Amino acid sequence: MNLQTLQQEPDIRIGIILPEDRYREIRLETPRNGDYQLVFANGRSMGLSPGLPLRVETQNGKLAVFDGDQKLYSGERVHIQPKAAAELAPKSGILVRDVIAGRSFHWKKYIDVHLPGKLELSLRNDTLFLVNVLPFETYLACVATSEMNAACPPALLEAQTIAARSWLLAHAENKHHELGIDACNDDCCQRYQGTGFLTAEAIASTQTTRGRVLMYDDEICDARYSKSCGGIMEAYEAVWKGKPKPYLVVKSDAREDFTQQFDLRREDDVQKWLTSHPKSFCSPHVVDESELSRYLGSVDESGRYFRWQVTLRQEELTQRLNEMLKLDVAAVQGMQVLERGGSGRIVRLGIDFLDANMHLHTITLKDQYDIRNVLHRKFLYSSAFIIEAKFGGDAVPREFVLTGGGWGHGVGLCQIGALGMALEGFDTETILQHYYPGSRLETLY
Ligand SMILES: [Zn+2]
Ligand SMILES: [Zn+2]
């Protein structure tokens, strides 16, 4: 996608099944209404009947397409596409079975997705690679309902759509450049699960915000977002490398300015903060946590995210460190917070441990992502936590109790907070101004 020439809606390329997924077979089905065709590498094409199940396989270093036992094609690559642009509707497009959702997360699962637009199938290192090419606004309508449930109030869907549009166009991190795609289908980029959850409301929220993006100076904002900041938003530079962004800063997610009372880089303030229940937009004061499942995307586990507690047992933690970091840990002696960001998220954590010869070592985890990933097999909700070591009869702690807040990196728009604001009646622009201070809205196309 070339931004310089962006005066009309571009197409976007989304990786659905990646070479790293190592698929050797993909099963699909053409829609029951609509006229689809196979387009071969040499430009020839073949019409496909409606509701036709197809199987794509790797075979002797080639890609082969089957209708039952009948081989329709064998070659390097093939496209499956509608003969004419199809209308966007819930569950429209080609059905692709068993696509990974939550790639590399503990809740990884396989889901069936309906994909609008064109599918490009090719081979990479003898595994299948599936790219969905579709109009950008169609993609955004699908993202809005994959990230959050379409039952959300319109202001939230609109704010989410504008953030997603801006983030993608800002292209601050194209993680899959070598694959020739703009983004993948998963949380690594933005969650895209096709038209399965699409509703009339989500289609309307993309239409009413069509082409609208957040700008700061002359640049499209790198509009980051996460599930729950925990009451105070984190700054860009506490999570990612690179220079600070003036619209991604530490800020109170409330009418009240909590940052006046709490400096969350300080341990005693963090202690008070995480054991208190401030009335932020993302707090249960505004959004009832038992109601969250009505609003969150369907693959999220519902639970308590604003304030939470997790216990790490000594044996589990030891095993985890040995597995994840290939260490020789006999027992963890303690953990020390070396640095926190302004939302209280730990960005450097020291872990003191004894090896089998009772020698003391220290390792440092230097990133909120690593901290969340290394400490817990289910990926900790966030790195904003305090640590309490509990002793049994031994010289080393029996367990560590983590009391934490928030879900995700906490930078930019807080999705549960934005939901809270929308439920309290704030409009789209006010919500975006709150989460991306100093930004302005502009219409690109
Ligand atoms: Zn990605
Ligand atoms: Zn928040």
mmCIF file of C-alpha atoms and ligand atoms in Angstrom, residues 18 103 167 175-176 181 183-190, ligand 1:
data_model
loop_
_atom_site.group_PDB
_atom_site.id
_atom_site.type_symbol
_atom_site.label_atom_id
_atom_site.label_comp_id
_atom_site.label_asym_id
_atom_site.label_seq_id
_atom_site.Cartn_x
_atom_site.Cartn_y
_atom_site.Cartn_z
ATOM 1 C CA LEU A 18 1.475 -17.940 7.306
ATOM 2 C CA ARG A 103 -0.948 -17.666 17.226
ATOM 3 C CA TRP A 167 -2.479 2.450 13.204
ATOM 4 C CA LYS A 175 6.230 -7.014 11.203
ATOM 5 C CA HIS A 176 5.807 -9.106 8.066
ATOM 6 C CA ILE A 181 1.660 -8.411 3.335
ATOM 7 C CA ALA A 183 -0.508 -7.231 8.399
ATOM 8 C CA CYS A 184 -1.301 -10.693 9.699
ATOM 9 C CA ASN A 185 -4.724 -11.776 10.963
ATOM 10 C CA ASP A 186 -3.821 -11.979 14.628
ATOM 11 C CA ASP A 187 -3.105 -10.009 17.804
ATOM 12 C CA CYS A 188 0.496 -9.617 16.645
ATOM 13 C CA CYS A 189 -0.911 -6.984 14.251
ATOM 14 C CA GLN A 190 -4.687 -6.530 14.553
HETATM 15 ZN ZN ZN B 1 1.339 -9.767 12.613
#
